[in-house]
Structure formats: C-alpha cells, structure tokens
CSV table of C-alpha atoms and ligand atoms in Angstrom, one decimal:
chain,number,residue,atom,x,y,z
J,10,MET,CA,141.2,129.8,-80.3
J,11,ASN,CA,142.8,128.1,-83.3
J,12,TYR,CA,142.5,130.4,-86.3
J,13,GLN,CA,143.0,127.6,-88.9
J,14,GLY,CA,140.0,127.8,-91.2
J,15,LYS,CA,138.3,130.6,-89.1
J,16,THR,CA,137.2,133.8,-90.8
J,17,VAL,CA,138.4,137.2,-89.5
J,18,TRP,CA,136.9,140.4,-90.9
J,19,ILE,CA,139.4,143.3,-90.3
J,20,THR,CA,138.6,147.0,-90.9
J,21,GLY,CA,141.4,149.4,-91.4
J,22,ALA,CA,143.4,146.6,-93.0
J,23,SER,CA,145.1,148.7,-95.6
J,24,SER,CA,147.8,150.0,-93.2
J,25,GLY,CA,149.3,150.1,-89.7
J,26,ILE,CA,147.8,147.9,-87.0
J,27,GLY,CA,145.1,146.3,-89.3
J,28,LYS,CA,147.7,145.3,-91.8
J,29,ALA,CA,150.0,143.8,-89.2
J,30,PHE,CA,147.0,141.8,-87.8
J,31,ALA,CA,146.3,140.6,-91.4
J,32,HIS,CA,149.8,139.3,-91.7
J,33,LYS,CA,149.7,137.6,-88.4
J,34,LEU,CA,146.3,136.0,-88.8
J,35,TYR,CA,147.1,134.8,-92.4
J,36,ASP,CA,150.2,133.1,-91.0
J,37,LEU,CA,148.0,131.4,-88.3
J,38,GLY,CA,145.8,130.0,-91.1
J,39,ALA,CA,142.7,132.3,-91.0
J,40,ASN,CA,140.6,133.3,-93.9
J,41,LEU,CA,140.6,137.1,-94.1
J,42,ILE,CA,138.2,139.8,-95.2
J,43,LEU,CA,140.2,143.0,-95.6
J,44,SER,CA,138.3,146.3,-95.5
J,45,SER,CA,139.1,150.0,-95.7
J,46,ARG,CA,138.3,152.7,-98.2
J,47,ARG,CA,141.4,152.3,-100.5
J,48,GLU,CA,140.9,149.2,-102.7
J,49,GLU,CA,144.4,149.4,-104.3
J,50,ALA,CA,146.1,149.5,-100.8
J,51,LEU,CA,144.0,146.5,-99.8
J,52,ILE,CA,145.0,144.6,-102.9
J,53,LYS,CA,148.6,145.4,-102.2
J,54,VAL,CA,148.2,143.9,-98.7
J,55,LYS,CA,146.5,140.8,-100.2
J,56,ASN,CA,149.4,140.4,-102.6
J,57,GLU,CA,152.0,140.7,-99.8
J,58,LEU,CA,150.3,138.2,-97.6
J,59,GLY,CA,151.2,134.9,-99.2
J,60,ALA,CA,150.5,132.3,-101.9
J,61,ASP,CA,147.0,131.3,-100.9
J,62,SER,CA,144.9,134.2,-102.2
J,63,SER,CA,141.8,132.0,-102.0
J,64,ARG,CA,141.9,132.7,-98.2
J,65,ILE,CA,141.7,136.5,-98.7
J,66,LYS,CA,138.7,138.6,-99.7
J,67,VAL,CA,139.2,142.3,-100.4
J,68,LEU,CA,136.0,144.2,-99.4
J,69,PRO,CA,136.4,148.0,-99.7
J,70,LEU,CA,134.1,150.0,-97.4
J,71,ASP,CA,133.8,153.5,-95.9
J,72,LEU,CA,133.0,153.5,-92.2
J,73,THR,CA,131.1,156.8,-92.7
J,74,GLU,CA,128.6,155.0,-95.0
J,75,PRO,CA,126.5,152.9,-92.6
J,76,GLU,CA,123.8,152.4,-95.3
J,77,THR,CA,126.3,150.2,-97.2
J,78,PHE,CA,126.9,147.9,-94.1
J,79,PRO,CA,124.0,145.4,-94.7
J,80,ALA,CA,125.2,144.6,-98.3
J,81,LYS,CA,128.9,144.6,-97.3
J,82,THR,CA,128.1,142.1,-94.4
J,83,LYS,CA,126.1,139.9,-96.9
J,84,GLU,CA,129.2,139.9,-99.2
J,85,ALA,CA,131.5,139.2,-96.3
J,86,LEU,CA,129.4,136.2,-95.1
J,87,LYS,CA,129.2,134.9,-98.7
J,88,ALA,CA,133.0,134.9,-99.0
J,89,PHE,CA,133.7,132.1,-96.5
J,90,GLY,CA,130.2,131.1,-95.2
J,91,GLN,CA,130.6,132.7,-91.8
J,92,ILE,CA,132.4,135.4,-89.8
J,93,ASP,CA,134.1,134.1,-86.6
J,94,VAL,CA,135.9,137.3,-85.6
J,95,LEU,CA,135.1,140.9,-86.4
J,96,MET,CA,138.0,143.2,-85.8
J,97,ASN,CA,136.7,146.8,-85.7
J,98,ASN,CA,140.1,148.5,-86.2
J,99,GLY,CA,139.6,151.3,-88.8
J,100,GLY,CA,140.0,154.7,-87.3
J,101,ILE,CA,141.3,158.2,-87.5
J,102,SER,CA,142.9,160.6,-84.9
J,103,GLN,CA,142.9,164.3,-84.3
J,104,ARG,CA,145.4,167.2,-83.6
J,105,SER,CA,143.5,170.4,-82.7
J,106,THR,CA,142.3,172.2,-79.7
J,107,VAL,CA,138.6,172.5,-78.7
J,108,LEU,CA,138.5,176.2,-79.3
J,109,GLU,CA,139.6,175.9,-82.9
J,110,THR,CA,138.0,172.7,-84.1
J,111,ASP,CA,135.0,172.7,-86.4
J,112,MET,CA,132.0,170.7,-85.3
J,113,GLU,CA,132.2,168.8,-88.6
J,114,VAL,CA,135.6,167.3,-87.4
J,115,TYR,CA,134.0,166.1,-84.2
J,116,ARG,CA,131.1,164.5,-86.2
J,117,ARG,CA,133.6,162.8,-88.6
J,118,LEU,CA,135.6,161.3,-85.7
J,119,MET,CA,132.5,159.9,-84.2
J,120,GLU,CA,131.2,158.6,-87.5
J,121,ILE,CA,134.4,156.6,-88.2
J,122,ASN,CA,135.7,155.6,-84.8
J,123,TYR,CA,132.4,155.1,-83.0
J,124,PHE,CA,129.4,154.7,-85.3
J,125,GLY,CA,131.4,152.8,-87.9
J,126,ALA,CA,132.3,150.1,-85.3
J,127,VAL,CA,128.8,150.1,-83.8
J,128,GLY,CA,127.1,149.8,-87.2
J,129,LEU,CA,129.2,147.0,-88.5
J,130,THR,CA,129.0,145.1,-85.2
J,131,LYS,CA,125.2,145.3,-85.3
J,132,GLN,CA,125.2,143.7,-88.7
J,133,VAL,CA,127.5,140.9,-87.8
J,134,LEU,CA,126.2,140.2,-84.3
J,135,PRO,CA,122.9,138.3,-85.3
J,136,HIS,CA,125.0,135.7,-87.2
J,137,MET,CA,127.3,135.2,-84.3
J,138,VAL,CA,124.4,134.9,-81.8
J,139,GLU,CA,122.6,132.4,-84.1
J,140,ARG,CA,125.7,130.3,-84.2
J,141,LYS,CA,126.3,130.8,-80.5
J,142,SER,CA,129.9,131.6,-81.3
J,143,GLY,CA,132.0,134.7,-82.2
J,144,HIS,CA,134.5,137.3,-81.1
J,145,ILE,CA,134.1,141.1,-81.6
J,146,ILE,CA,137.3,143.0,-81.2
J,147,VAL,CA,137.6,146.8,-81.3
J,148,THR,CA,140.8,148.8,-81.3
J,149,SER,CA,140.2,151.4,-78.7
J,150,SER,CA,143.1,153.3,-77.3
J,151,VAL,CA,144.7,154.6,-74.1
J,152,ALA,CA,142.8,157.7,-75.3
J,153,GLY,CA,139.7,155.7,-74.5
J,154,LYS,CA,140.7,155.9,-70.9
J,155,ILE,CA,142.5,159.2,-70.6
J,156,GLY,CA,141.7,162.5,-72.3
J,157,THR,CA,144.7,164.6,-73.4
J,158,ARG,CA,145.1,168.0,-75.1
J,159,VAL,CA,144.5,168.3,-78.9
J,160,ARG,CA,142.6,165.0,-79.0
J,161,SER,CA,139.3,165.9,-77.5
J,162,GLY,CA,137.2,164.4,-80.4
J,163,TYR,CA,139.4,161.4,-80.7
J,164,SER,CA,139.4,160.7,-77.0
J,165,GLY,CA,135.7,161.3,-76.9
J,166,SER,CA,135.1,158.8,-79.7
J,167,LYS,CA,137.3,156.2,-78.0
J,168,HIS,CA,135.6,156.7,-74.6
J,169,ALA,CA,132.3,156.1,-76.4
J,170,VAL,CA,133.7,152.9,-77.9
J,171,GLN,CA,134.7,151.8,-74.4
J,172,GLY,CA,131.2,152.4,-73.1
J,173,PHE,CA,129.4,150.7,-75.9
J,174,PHE,CA,131.5,147.6,-76.1
J,175,ASN,CA,131.6,147.1,-72.3
J,176,SER,CA,127.8,147.2,-72.3
J,177,LEU,CA,127.7,144.8,-75.3
J,178,ARG,CA,129.9,142.3,-73.6
J,179,GLN,CA,127.5,141.9,-70.7
J,180,GLU,CA,124.7,141.3,-73.1
J,181,MET,CA,126.7,138.7,-75.1
J,182,TYR,CA,127.9,136.4,-72.3
J,183,GLN,CA,124.7,134.3,-72.7
J,184,HIS,CA,125.4,134.0,-76.4
J,185,ASN,CA,129.0,132.9,-76.2
J,186,VAL,CA,130.2,136.0,-78.2
J,187,ALA,CA,133.3,137.5,-76.7
J,188,VAL,CA,134.1,141.2,-76.8
J,189,THR,CA,137.6,142.5,-76.5
J,190,LEU,CA,138.7,146.1,-76.1
J,191,LEU,CA,142.3,146.5,-77.4
J,192,CYS,CA,143.9,149.6,-75.9
J,193,PRO,CA,147.2,150.5,-77.4
J,194,GLY,CA,149.4,153.4,-76.4
J,195,PHE,CA,151.6,155.0,-79.1
J,196,VAL,CA,152.2,152.7,-82.1
J,197,LYS,CA,154.4,153.7,-85.0
J,198,THR,CA,151.8,153.9,-87.9
J,199,ASP,CA,150.4,156.7,-90.1
J,200,ILE,CA,147.8,157.5,-87.5
J,201,SER,CA,149.2,161.0,-86.7
J,202,LYS,CA,149.9,161.8,-90.4
J,203,ASN,CA,146.2,161.0,-91.2
J,204,ALA,CA,144.9,162.8,-88.1
J,205,LEU,CA,142.3,165.6,-88.6
J,206,THR,CA,143.2,169.2,-87.8
J,207,ALA,CA,140.8,171.9,-86.8
J,208,ASP,CA,139.3,172.4,-90.3
J,209,GLY,CA,139.3,168.7,-91.2
J,210,SER,CA,142.6,168.7,-93.2
J,211,GLU,CA,145.3,166.1,-92.5
J,212,PHE,CA,148.0,166.8,-89.9
J,213,GLY,CA,150.5,165.3,-92.3
J,214,LYS,CA,153.3,164.6,-89.8
J,215,MET,CA,154.5,161.9,-87.5
J,216,GLY,CA,155.1,163.3,-84.0
J,217,ASP,CA,158.1,162.2,-81.8
J,218,ALA,CA,156.0,159.9,-79.6
J,219,HIS,CA,154.9,157.8,-82.6
J,220,GLN,CA,158.3,158.0,-84.2
J,221,LYS,CA,159.9,156.4,-81.1
J,222,ALA,CA,157.0,153.9,-80.5
J,223,MET,CA,156.8,150.2,-81.0
J,224,THR,CA,155.9,149.1,-84.6
J,225,ALA,CA,152.5,147.7,-85.4
J,226,GLU,CA,154.2,144.3,-86.0
J,227,GLN,CA,155.7,144.3,-82.5
J,228,MET,CA,152.4,145.3,-81.0
J,229,VAL,CA,150.6,142.5,-82.7
J,230,GLU,CA,153.2,140.0,-81.6
J,231,LYS,CA,152.7,141.1,-78.0
J,232,VAL,CA,148.9,141.1,-78.0
J,233,MET,CA,148.1,138.0,-80.1
J,234,PRO,CA,148.2,135.5,-77.2
J,235,LYS,CA,145.7,137.7,-75.3
J,236,ILE,CA,143.5,138.1,-78.4
J,237,THR,CA,143.6,134.3,-78.9
J,238,ALA,CA,142.6,133.9,-75.2
J,239,ARG,CA,139.7,136.3,-75.8
J,240,LYS,CA,140.7,138.6,-73.0
J,241,GLU,CA,138.2,141.3,-72.3
J,242,GLU,CA,140.5,144.3,-72.2
J,243,ILE,CA,144.1,144.4,-73.4
J,244,TYR,CA,146.6,147.2,-72.8
J,245,VAL,CA,149.8,147.4,-74.9
J,246,THR,CA,151.7,150.6,-74.0
J,247,GLY,CA,155.0,152.2,-73.2
J,248,PHE,CA,156.1,152.9,-69.6
J,249,LYS,CA,154.7,156.5,-69.5
J,250,GLU,CA,151.2,155.5,-70.7
J,251,ARG,CA,151.1,152.5,-68.3
J,252,LEU,CA,152.0,154.9,-65.5
J,253,ALA,CA,149.4,157.4,-66.6
J,254,ILE,CA,146.7,154.7,-66.5
J,255,TRP,CA,147.8,153.8,-63.0
J,256,VAL,CA,147.9,157.4,-61.7
J,257,GLN,CA,144.4,158.0,-63.1
J,258,ARG,CA,143.0,155.1,-61.1
J,259,ILE,CA,144.6,156.5,-57.9
J,260,SER,CA,144.0,160.2,-58.6
J,261,PRO,CA,142.4,161.6,-61.8
J,262,THR,CA,143.0,165.1,-60.5
J,263,LEU,CA,146.8,164.5,-60.2
J,264,LEU,CA,146.9,163.0,-63.7
J,265,ASN,CA,145.2,166.1,-65.1
J,266,ARG,CA,147.7,168.4,-63.4
J,267,ILE,CA,150.6,166.3,-64.8
J,268,LEU,CA,149.2,166.0,-68.3
J,269,LYS,CA,148.5,169.7,-68.8
J,270,ASN,CA,152.2,170.4,-69.1
J,271,GLN,CA,153.2,167.2,-70.9
J,272,LYS,CA,154.1,166.9,-74.6
J,273,VAL,CA,151.3,164.7,-75.9
J,274,THR,CA,152.3,164.3,-79.6
Z,321,NAP,N1,148.9,154.1,-83.9
Z,321,NAP,C1,148.6,154.4,-82.6
Z,321,NAP,O1,149.4,155.0,-81.9
Z,321,NAP,C2,147.3,154.0,-82.1
Z,321,NAP,C3,147.1,154.0,-80.7
Z,321,NAP,C4,145.9,153.6,-80.1
Z,321,NAP,C5,144.9,153.2,-81.0
Z,321,NAP,N2,145.0,153.2,-82.3
Z,321,NAP,C6,143.9,152.8,-83.2
Z,321,NAP,O2,144.3,151.8,-84.0
Z,321,NAP,C7,143.5,151.8,-85.2
Z,321,NAP,C8,144.3,151.6,-86.4
Z,321,NAP,O3,145.1,152.8,-86.6
Z,321,NAP,P1,146.6,152.8,-87.1
Z,321,NAP,O4,147.5,153.2,-86.0
Z,321,NAP,O5,146.9,151.5,-87.8
Z,321,NAP,O6,146.6,154.0,-88.2
Z,321,NAP,P2,146.6,154.0,-89.8
Z,321,NAP,O7,147.8,153.4,-90.3
Z,321,NAP,O8,146.3,155.4,-90.1
Z,321,NAP,O9,145.4,153.1,-90.2
Z,321,NAP,C9,144.0,153.5,-90.1
Z,321,NAP,C10,143.2,152.6,-90.9
Z,321,NAP,O10,141.8,153.0,-90.9
Z,321,NAP,C11,141.3,153.1,-92.2
Z,321,NAP,N3,140.3,154.1,-92.3
Z,321,NAP,C12,140.4,155.4,-92.0
Z,321,NAP,N4,139.3,156.1,-92.3
Z,321,NAP,C13,138.4,155.1,-92.7
Z,321,NAP,C14,137.0,155.2,-93.2
Z,321,NAP,N5,136.3,156.3,-93.3
Z,321,NAP,N6,136.5,154.0,-93.6
Z,321,NAP,C15,137.1,152.9,-93.6
Z,321,NAP,N7,138.4,152.8,-93.1
Z,321,NAP,C16,139.0,153.9,-92.7
Z,321,NAP,C17,142.5,153.4,-93.1
Z,321,NAP,O11,142.3,152.9,-94.4
Z,321,NAP,P3,141.9,153.7,-95.7
Z,321,NAP,O12,142.6,155.0,-95.7
Z,321,NAP,O13,142.2,152.8,-96.8
Z,321,NAP,O14,140.4,153.9,-95.5
Z,321,NAP,C18,143.6,152.6,-92.4
Z,321,NAP,O15,143.6,151.2,-92.9
Z,321,NAP,C19,142.6,153.0,-85.1
Z,321,NAP,O16,141.4,152.7,-84.6
Z,321,NAP,C20,143.4,153.9,-84.1
Z,321,NAP,O17,142.5,154.8,-83.4
Z,321,NAP,C21,146.2,153.6,-82.9
C-alpha cells in the first residue's frame, strides 16, 4: 500500500506507539487523524510532525464514551473525505492480582481496550465496505496470546480483541477490507506508568522489562513493511517473548509452570 494521500485514523496518538506511527505515516505522505483524550498532547504531536499541518486533523475522543463515536466518525470522514486505515491503538494496561483488583478496574480495561476498538471499528466499517477498500489495524499484544500474573484484566481484554478481530477478518475478505492484529512484546513507552492498579489508580513506574525494551520508533520501523503488506498477524518481540509464544504452542502447561516464577514486569 502506498500511503501518499491516504487517510489513517490513529487512536492513542498522543504518546508511545501511536505517536511513533503518526511520525512514520506522516513521513510516508498520509493524511492523519490523531485521537486520544488529551487534546494538548495531540496538538503537540501535530506540531512536531512537520510543515504540512493541512494533512493533520486532531480529533480528541475518549474510548470509554461510545455514544460519541458516531459524531466523531462523521467528523473524521469530513476531514479528508474518507478513511483508508483505522488504527485501533489506544489502550491501557494493569498491574494488580485478581484477588485484590476491583471489578471496576476490569470493566475499565474492557471498555478502553476492547469495546473502544470494537465500537470505533463498527462506525468506520460501513464506509470501507461501501468503497470495497480499507484496512483495520488493532494493537493487541503478546498478552493477547499469553496470560501472565498481575495482568489478568489486560490479558483478558487483549484475548477478547484477538477473538473479535479474527472473526471480523473472515467476514471482511469478501469486502476487500483487511484486518491486522499487531502483537508487540515489551515496548519502551508510558504503558506501565499509566497501568491501572487494584483500585484503579495509576501504577506510576516503568518496570525493568519496559526500561530495557525496544523504543516505539524502533518497533514501528520493524513492523511498517508488514503493515504496508496488510499482514494478518504481526509479532514484534524480544527473544524471551518469542520463545514463550513458541513454548505455548507446544505445551501450554509447560509455559504456565515456567511463567509462574518469572518476573513479568
Ligand atoms: N508498550 C508496550 O509494551 C505494549 C506492548 C504490547 C501492546 N501494547 C499496546 O500498544 C497500545 C499503545 O500503548 P503504548 O505502549 O503506546 O502506551 P502509552 O504511551 O501509554 O499510550 C497509550 C495511548 O492510549 C491513549 N488512551 C488511554 N486511555 C484512553 C482512553 N480512555 N480514550 C482514548 N485514548 C486513550 C493515551 O492517550 P490519552 O492519555 O491522551 O488518552 C495514549 O495515547 C496499547 O493498546 C497497548 O496495550 C503496548
């Protein structure tokens, strides 16, 4: 796919992976719609991007407010006339055990990571189907394949994402709308700082694994050719996570025994 003149709507564009995709796609010539809750942070990204601000629309939205999605989608469509790619990337993580975690935290993780992506996709999809062209991308995670301690709600939400978008893909073949599940391992962003703890407050720290991980910019460089090729599932991980995915395929029981003693933050 050539991104010149194409329109990409990115959620979670104010930081980390979404912001890195915004930079890359701007450089490739795309029109961008940048969404997340913090308008000032989005404007900052827009100002960093480059000279041609006519190619960038800032569209703040909260993924926990699905009632706003129809109007937001209308505004997004009006900005450049069409949406070629929807990148469902906005998300939030978790650091708390099942025994201590409030139900409200589980609901919030599902609202943002799962229902947010599903709701926005459902708004954009009819336009793509009508044009018989489009690409839906969702940032899942290795946690969408493998459950680990202190991430039960996060992992649950990403497993749900995997199930929904795998089903959607099969329905979309006939409409020429591609569906990509992007599954990163640890990436050095604010994801762990912003992660929810048992009572819904922020974790506030970056753990070792994220500290040592690849940057969002490095990750985007690695995956961009596969995104362009509209691959159905993309893994971008360190060695340990790649190994874990492999062990799970061979023996999920063995992986569970290994992971129960591993440091996972
Ligand atoms: N970093 C990793 O190790 C890693 C690994 C695998 C998958 N992922 C996934 O990658 C995606 C991006 O995360 P990141 O690593 O770039 O973390 P990040 O830097 O914390 O970015 C998260 C983004 O989501 C937005 N967001 C959070 N809550 C939102 C809400 N209620 N409504 C709208 N936007 C919201 C944030 O913007 P506002 O605060 O402005 O709303 C921010 O732009 C997530 O889906 C995450 O699960 C990350």
